[in-house]
Coordinates of C-alpha atoms in Angstrom, one line a residue:
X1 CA 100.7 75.6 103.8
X2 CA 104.5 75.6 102.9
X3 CA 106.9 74.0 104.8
X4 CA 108.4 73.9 107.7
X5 CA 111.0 76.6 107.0
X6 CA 108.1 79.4 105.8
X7 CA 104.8 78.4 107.2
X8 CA 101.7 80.6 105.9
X9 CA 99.7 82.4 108.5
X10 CA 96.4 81.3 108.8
X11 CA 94.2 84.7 108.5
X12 CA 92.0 83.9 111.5
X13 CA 91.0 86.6 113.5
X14 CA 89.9 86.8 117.4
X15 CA 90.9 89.0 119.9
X16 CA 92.2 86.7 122.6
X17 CA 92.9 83.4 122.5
X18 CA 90.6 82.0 125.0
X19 CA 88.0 84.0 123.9
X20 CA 88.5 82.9 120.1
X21 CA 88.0 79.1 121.6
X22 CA 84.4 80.1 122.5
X23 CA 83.6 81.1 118.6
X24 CA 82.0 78.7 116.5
X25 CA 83.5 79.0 112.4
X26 CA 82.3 81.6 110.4
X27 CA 79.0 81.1 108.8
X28 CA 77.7 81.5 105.3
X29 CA 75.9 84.9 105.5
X30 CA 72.6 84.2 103.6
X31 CA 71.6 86.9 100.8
X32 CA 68.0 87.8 102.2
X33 CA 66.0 90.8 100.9
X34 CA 65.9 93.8 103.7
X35 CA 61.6 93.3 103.4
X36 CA 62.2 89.3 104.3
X37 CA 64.7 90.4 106.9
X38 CA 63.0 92.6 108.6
X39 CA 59.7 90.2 108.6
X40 CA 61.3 87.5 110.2
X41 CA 62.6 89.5 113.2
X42 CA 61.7 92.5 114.1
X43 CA 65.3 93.0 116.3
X44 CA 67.0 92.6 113.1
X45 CA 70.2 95.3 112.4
X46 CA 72.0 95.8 109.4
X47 CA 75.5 96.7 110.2
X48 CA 77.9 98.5 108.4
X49 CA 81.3 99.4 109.2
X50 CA 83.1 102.4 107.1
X51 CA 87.0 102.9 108.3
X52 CA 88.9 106.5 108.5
X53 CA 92.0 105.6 109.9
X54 CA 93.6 102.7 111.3
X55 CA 96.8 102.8 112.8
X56 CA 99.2 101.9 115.9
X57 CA 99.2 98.3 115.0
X58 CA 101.6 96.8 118.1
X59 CA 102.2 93.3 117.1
X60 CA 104.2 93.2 121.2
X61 CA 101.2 94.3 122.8
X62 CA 98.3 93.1 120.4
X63 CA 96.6 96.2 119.8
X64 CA 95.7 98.2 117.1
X65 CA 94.3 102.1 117.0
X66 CA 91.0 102.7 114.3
X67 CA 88.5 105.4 114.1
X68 CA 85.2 104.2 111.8
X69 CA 81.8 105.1 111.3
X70 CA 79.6 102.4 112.7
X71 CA 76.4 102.3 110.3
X72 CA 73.0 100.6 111.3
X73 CA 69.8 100.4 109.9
X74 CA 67.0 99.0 111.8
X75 CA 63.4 98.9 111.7
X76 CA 60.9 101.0 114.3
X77 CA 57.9 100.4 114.5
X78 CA 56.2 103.3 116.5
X79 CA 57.5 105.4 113.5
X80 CA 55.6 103.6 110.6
X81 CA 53.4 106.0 108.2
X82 CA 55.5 109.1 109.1
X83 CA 57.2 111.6 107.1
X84 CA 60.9 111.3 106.3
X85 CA 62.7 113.0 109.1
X86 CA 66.3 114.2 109.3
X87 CA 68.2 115.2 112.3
X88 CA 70.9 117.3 109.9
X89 CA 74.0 116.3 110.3
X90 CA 75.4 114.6 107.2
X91 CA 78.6 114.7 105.3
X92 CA 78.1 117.2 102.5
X93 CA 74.9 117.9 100.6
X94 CA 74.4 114.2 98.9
X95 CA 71.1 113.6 101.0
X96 CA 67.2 114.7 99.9
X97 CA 65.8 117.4 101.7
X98 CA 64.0 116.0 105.0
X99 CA 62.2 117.9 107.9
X100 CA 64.5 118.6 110.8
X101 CA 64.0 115.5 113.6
X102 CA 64.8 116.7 117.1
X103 CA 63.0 114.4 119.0
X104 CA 64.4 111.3 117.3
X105 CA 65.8 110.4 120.9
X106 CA 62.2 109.9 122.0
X107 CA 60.8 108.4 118.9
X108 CA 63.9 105.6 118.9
X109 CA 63.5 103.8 122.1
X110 CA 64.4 100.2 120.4
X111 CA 67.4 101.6 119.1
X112 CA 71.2 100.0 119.6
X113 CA 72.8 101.8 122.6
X114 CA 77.0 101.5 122.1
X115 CA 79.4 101.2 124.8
X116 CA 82.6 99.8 125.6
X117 CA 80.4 96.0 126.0
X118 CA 79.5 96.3 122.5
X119 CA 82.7 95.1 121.3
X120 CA 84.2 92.1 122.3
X121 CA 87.8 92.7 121.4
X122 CA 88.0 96.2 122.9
X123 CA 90.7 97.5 125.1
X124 CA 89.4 101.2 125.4
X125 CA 87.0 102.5 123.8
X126 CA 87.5 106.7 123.1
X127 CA 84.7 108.1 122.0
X128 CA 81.5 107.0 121.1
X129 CA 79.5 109.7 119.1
X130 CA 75.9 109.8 117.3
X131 CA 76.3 111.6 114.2
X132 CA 73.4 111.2 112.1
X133 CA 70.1 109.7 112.8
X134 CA 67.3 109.6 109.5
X135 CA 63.9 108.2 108.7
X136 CA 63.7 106.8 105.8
X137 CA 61.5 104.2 105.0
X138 CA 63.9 101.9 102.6
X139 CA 67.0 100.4 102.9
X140 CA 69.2 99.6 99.5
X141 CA 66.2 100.3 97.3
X142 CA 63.9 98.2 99.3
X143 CA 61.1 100.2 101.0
X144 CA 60.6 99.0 104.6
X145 CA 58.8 101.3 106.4
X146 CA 59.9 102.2 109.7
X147 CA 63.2 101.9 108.9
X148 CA 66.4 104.2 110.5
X149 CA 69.2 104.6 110.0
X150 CA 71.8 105.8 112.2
X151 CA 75.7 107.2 111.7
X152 CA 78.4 106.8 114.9
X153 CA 81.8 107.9 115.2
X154 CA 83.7 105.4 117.2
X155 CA 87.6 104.9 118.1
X156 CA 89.5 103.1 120.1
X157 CA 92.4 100.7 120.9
X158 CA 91.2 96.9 120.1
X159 CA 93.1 93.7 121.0
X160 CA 94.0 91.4 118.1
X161 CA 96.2 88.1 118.3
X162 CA 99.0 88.3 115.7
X163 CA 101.2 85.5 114.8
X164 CA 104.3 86.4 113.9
X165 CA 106.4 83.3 112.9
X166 CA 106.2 85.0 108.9
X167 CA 107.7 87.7 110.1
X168 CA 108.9 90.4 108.6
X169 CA 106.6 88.8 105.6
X170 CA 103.5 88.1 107.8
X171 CA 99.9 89.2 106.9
X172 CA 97.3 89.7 109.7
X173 CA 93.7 90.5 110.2
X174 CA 92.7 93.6 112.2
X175 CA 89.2 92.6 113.5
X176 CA 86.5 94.3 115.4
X177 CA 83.8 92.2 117.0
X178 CA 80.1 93.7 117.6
X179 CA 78.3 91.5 120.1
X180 CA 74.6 91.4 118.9
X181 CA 73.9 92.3 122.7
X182 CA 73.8 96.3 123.3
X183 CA 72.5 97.9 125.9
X184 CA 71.3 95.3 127.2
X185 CA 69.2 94.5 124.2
X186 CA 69.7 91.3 121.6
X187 CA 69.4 91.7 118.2
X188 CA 69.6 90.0 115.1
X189 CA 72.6 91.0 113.1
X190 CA 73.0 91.4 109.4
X191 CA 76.3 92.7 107.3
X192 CA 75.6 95.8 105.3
X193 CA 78.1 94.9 102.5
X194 CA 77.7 98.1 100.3
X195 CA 78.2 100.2 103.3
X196 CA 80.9 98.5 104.6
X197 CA 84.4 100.1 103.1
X198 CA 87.0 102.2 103.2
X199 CA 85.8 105.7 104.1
X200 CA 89.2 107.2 103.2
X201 CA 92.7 105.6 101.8
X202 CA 94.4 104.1 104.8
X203 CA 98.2 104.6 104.6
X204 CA 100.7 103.3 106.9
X205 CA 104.6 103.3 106.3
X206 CA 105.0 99.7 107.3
X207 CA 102.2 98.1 106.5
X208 CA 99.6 97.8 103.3
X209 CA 96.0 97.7 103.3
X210 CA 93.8 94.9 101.5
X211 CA 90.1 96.3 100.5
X212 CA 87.4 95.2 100.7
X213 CA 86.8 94.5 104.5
X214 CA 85.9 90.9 104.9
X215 CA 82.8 90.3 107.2
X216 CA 82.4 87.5 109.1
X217 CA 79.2 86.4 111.5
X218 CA 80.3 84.0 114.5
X219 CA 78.8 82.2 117.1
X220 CA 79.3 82.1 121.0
X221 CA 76.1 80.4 121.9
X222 CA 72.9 79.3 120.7
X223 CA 71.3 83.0 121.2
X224 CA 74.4 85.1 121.0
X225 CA 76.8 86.2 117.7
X226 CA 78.6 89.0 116.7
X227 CA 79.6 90.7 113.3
X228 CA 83.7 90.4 112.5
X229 CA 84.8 93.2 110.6
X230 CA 88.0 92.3 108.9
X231 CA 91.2 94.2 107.7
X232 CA 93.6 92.7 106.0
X233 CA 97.2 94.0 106.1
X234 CA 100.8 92.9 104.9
X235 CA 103.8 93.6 106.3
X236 CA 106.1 95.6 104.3
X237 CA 109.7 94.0 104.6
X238 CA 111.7 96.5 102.6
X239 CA 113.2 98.1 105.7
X240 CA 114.4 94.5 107.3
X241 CA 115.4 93.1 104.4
X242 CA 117.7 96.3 103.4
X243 CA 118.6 97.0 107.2
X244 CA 118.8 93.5 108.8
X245 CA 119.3 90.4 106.5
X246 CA 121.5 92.5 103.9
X247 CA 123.6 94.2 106.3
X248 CA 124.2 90.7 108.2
X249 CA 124.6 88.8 105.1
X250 CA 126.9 91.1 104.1
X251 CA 129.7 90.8 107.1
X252 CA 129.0 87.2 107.0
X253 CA 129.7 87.2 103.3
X254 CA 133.6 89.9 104.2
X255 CA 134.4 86.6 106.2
X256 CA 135.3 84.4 103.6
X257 CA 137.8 86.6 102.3
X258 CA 140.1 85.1 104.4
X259 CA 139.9 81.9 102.6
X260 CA 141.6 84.0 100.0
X261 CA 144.9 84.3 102.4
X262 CA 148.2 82.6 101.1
X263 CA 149.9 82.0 104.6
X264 CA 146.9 80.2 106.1
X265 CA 148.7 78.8 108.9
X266 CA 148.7 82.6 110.6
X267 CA 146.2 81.3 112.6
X268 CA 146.4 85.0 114.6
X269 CA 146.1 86.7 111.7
X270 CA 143.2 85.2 110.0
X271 CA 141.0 84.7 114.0
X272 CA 142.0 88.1 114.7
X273 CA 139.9 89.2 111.3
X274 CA 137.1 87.0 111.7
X275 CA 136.5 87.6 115.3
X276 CA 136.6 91.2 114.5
X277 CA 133.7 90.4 112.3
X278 CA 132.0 87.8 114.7
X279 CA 132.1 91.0 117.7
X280 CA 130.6 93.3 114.7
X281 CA 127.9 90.7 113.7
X282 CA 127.0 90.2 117.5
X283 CA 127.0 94.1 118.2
X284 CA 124.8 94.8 115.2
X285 CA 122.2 92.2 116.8
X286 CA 122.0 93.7 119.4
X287 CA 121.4 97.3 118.1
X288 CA 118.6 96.1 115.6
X289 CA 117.2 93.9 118.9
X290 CA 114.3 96.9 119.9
X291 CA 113.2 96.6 116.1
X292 CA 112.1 92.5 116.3
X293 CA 109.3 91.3 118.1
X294 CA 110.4 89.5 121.6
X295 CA 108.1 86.1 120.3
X296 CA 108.5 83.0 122.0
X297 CA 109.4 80.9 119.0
X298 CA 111.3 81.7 116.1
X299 CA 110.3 84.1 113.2
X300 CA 111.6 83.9 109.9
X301 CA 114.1 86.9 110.5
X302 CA 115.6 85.2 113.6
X303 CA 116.2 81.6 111.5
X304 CA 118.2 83.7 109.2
X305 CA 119.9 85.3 111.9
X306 CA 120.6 82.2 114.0
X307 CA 121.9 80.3 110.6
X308 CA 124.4 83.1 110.1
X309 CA 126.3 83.0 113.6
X310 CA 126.5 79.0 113.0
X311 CA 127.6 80.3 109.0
X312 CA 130.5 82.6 111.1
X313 CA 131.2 80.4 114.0
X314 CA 132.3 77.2 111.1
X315 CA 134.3 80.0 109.3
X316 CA 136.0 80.7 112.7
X317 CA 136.3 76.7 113.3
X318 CA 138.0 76.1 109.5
X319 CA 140.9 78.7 110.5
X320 CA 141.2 76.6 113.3
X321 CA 141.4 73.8 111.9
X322 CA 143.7 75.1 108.9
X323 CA 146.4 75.3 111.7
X324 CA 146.2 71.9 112.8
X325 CA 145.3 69.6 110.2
X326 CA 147.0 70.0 106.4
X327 CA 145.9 72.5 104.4
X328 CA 145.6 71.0 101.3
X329 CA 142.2 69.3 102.7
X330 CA 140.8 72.4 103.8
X331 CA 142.0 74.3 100.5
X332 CA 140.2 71.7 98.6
X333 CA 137.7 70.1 100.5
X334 CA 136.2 72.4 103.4
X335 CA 136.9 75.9 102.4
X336 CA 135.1 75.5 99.2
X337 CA 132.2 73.6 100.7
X338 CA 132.0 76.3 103.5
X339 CA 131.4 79.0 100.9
X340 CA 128.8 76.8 98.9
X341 CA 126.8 76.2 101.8
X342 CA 126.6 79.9 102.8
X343 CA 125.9 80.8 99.3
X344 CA 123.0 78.0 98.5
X345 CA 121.6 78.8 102.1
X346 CA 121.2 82.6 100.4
X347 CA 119.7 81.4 97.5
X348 CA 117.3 78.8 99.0
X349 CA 116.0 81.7 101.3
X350 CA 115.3 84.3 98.3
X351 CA 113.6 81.7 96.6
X352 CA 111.4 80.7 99.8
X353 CA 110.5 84.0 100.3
X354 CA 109.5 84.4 96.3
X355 CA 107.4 81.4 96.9
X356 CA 106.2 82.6 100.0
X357 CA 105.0 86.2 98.5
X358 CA 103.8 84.0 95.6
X359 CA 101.2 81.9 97.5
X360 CA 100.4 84.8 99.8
X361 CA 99.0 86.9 96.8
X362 CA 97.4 84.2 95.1
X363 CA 95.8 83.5 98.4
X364 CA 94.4 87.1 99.2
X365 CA 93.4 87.3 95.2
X366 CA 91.1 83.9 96.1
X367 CA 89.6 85.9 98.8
X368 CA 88.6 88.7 96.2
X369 CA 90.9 91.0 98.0
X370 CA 93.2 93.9 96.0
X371 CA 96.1 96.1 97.7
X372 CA 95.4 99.3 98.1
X373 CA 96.6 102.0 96.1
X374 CA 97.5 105.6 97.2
X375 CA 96.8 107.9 94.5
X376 CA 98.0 110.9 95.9
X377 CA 101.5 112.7 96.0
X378 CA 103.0 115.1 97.6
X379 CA 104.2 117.6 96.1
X380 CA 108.2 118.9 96.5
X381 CA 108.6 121.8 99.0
X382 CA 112.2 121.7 96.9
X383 CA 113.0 121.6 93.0
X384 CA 115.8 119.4 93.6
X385 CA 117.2 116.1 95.3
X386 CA 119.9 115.0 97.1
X387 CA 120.3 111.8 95.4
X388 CA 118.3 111.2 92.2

């Protein structure tokens, strides 16, 4: 935790705030074999979670878009001793040949049924569609036999609380929370680590993705729990830093350049410039006011904002001054310590934020996690650039 001027968002995940006061902490998820698994309760699922695209993240509203494939593997009984069976529909030609399984819908009466009550943090759920359903007999190596496994497509919109007093430097979990109660059913939940990933690269222009997915298993009671599935993503600041702080830090920086002024007793001269400045400062708030999130405290961005207008309002107050009082105290004494406090404010935020960044990587590397990386590039529809 730093302090009080940059405080490190805790990467806890729950998709309202009442309802994350009803979760117990994340458990240690025990490293059983599948065979042991399945032996101790026959309701037991492994789940695996494999995201295509995530996207829409609203930090106003809470929400966030994904489309995943929603993997389980569970254990049927009635079809013990039968031959692999394949209902067809797979993602190119990586699976063994298998007889064609068009009754599977009879032969699965214990499997998980998926609707909108399936997920605790959902606000709409899209689609909901079986893919592929296989017999297989063995899970990761390990023969169970019985054993099916079974490919959905979901999407929808899920609710996610986001703190935002690191912003534009925050880092947030995107969760999605599958009760172990579905249609009507309980069931024993297990992660599927190795099929639990990204499916493609995710890509967003202001944010960056953190693989692996972290899985966490929570308690609401003594008989219900769900599966977490965790994103991790970081803000990327580049545009407020370029269009916000160094836009405002510059015009706040113009207005000591009427320190520089011989006659300093024009007190119209030198107001007139700086409220010029002080009108431009307030106008350009304004316009970049749809771009920051209306929070109810203060984030990092409006600190720096808020600390410029006081920075602007005591240049305005020194001119003042100038023309009352003798200038040879402010020449000496308050101009210069003016512009040393604007200018050791600057440098005491760029280093916050280094150390900030800093601890925030060395954090996510502690959790195992990596950025992602896009490989690809487009290619030029023109030979040439505007700019270089």
């Amino acid at each position: 935790m730093l302090t009080e001027s940059f405080t490190y968002t805790q990467l806890a995940s729950s998709s309202t705030v009442s309802d994350a006061s009803r979760l117990g902490p994340p458990e240690p998820i025990k490293k059983v074999s599948p065979s042991e698994a399945f032996k101790a309760a026959q309701n037991t699922i492994y789940v695996g979670v494999g995201f295509i695209r995530v996207g829409n993240i609203n930090v106003v509203t809470g929400c966030f878009e994904a489309l995943f494939q929603l993997r389980f593997a569970y254990c049927e009984p009635g079809l013990r001793g039968r031959e692999k069976l394949d209902t067809g529909q797979h993602l190119g030609g990586e699976l063994e040949h298998c007889d064609r399984w068009d009754s599977w819908e009879e032969d699965c009466p214990n499997r998980p049924r998926v609707d909108d009550r399936s997920f605790a943090n959902v606000k709409s759920l899209e689609r909901v569609d079986i893919y592929n359903v296989r017999l297989v007999h063995k899970i990761d190596g390990c023969k169970v036999d019985g054993l099916v496994r079974m490919t959905l497509f979901v999407r929808g919109t899920f609710r996610e609380y986001m703190e935002l007093q690191d912003f534009p430097y925050d880092v947030q979990k995107l969760s999605i929370h599958l009760r172990n109660n579905m249609g009507g059913k309980d069931f024993v939940l297990t992660p599927w680590t190795k099929q639990t990933e990204f499916k493609f690269q995710c890509m967003l222009m202001d944010f960056e993705f953190f693989k692996p997915p972290i899985i966490d298993l929570r308690r609401e009671s003594t008989r219900a729990h769900r599966l977490v599935f965790n994103i991790v993503v970081q803000r990327k600041a580049w545009f407020f830093e370029i269009n916000v702080l160094m836009i405002l830090g510059t015009i706040i920086s113009i207005s000591f350049v009427t320190f520089l002024f011989k006659t300093r007793r024009d007190l119209t001269q030198n107001l007139s410039i700086v409220l010029t400045l002080v009108l431009t400062a307030v106008t350009f708030r304004f316009s970049v006011a749809d771009k920051l999130p209306p929070a109810a405290y203060s984030t990092v961005i409006d600190k720096y904002i808020t600390v410029s207008f006081f920075c602007l309002a005591f240049v305005v107050f020194s001119h003042l001054g100038a023309s009352i009082f003798p200038v040879v105290v402010f020449e000496r004494v308050v101009f210069p310590f003016v512009g040393c406090l604007w200018g050791l404010f600057n440098v005491f935020f760029c280093c916050r934020v280094f150390m900030f960044k800093r601890t925030a990587n060395k954090r996510l590397a502690a959790m195992g996690l990596e950025r992602m990386s896009f490989q690809g590039k487009d290619e030029s529809v023109l030979p040439w650039k505007i700019l270089p």
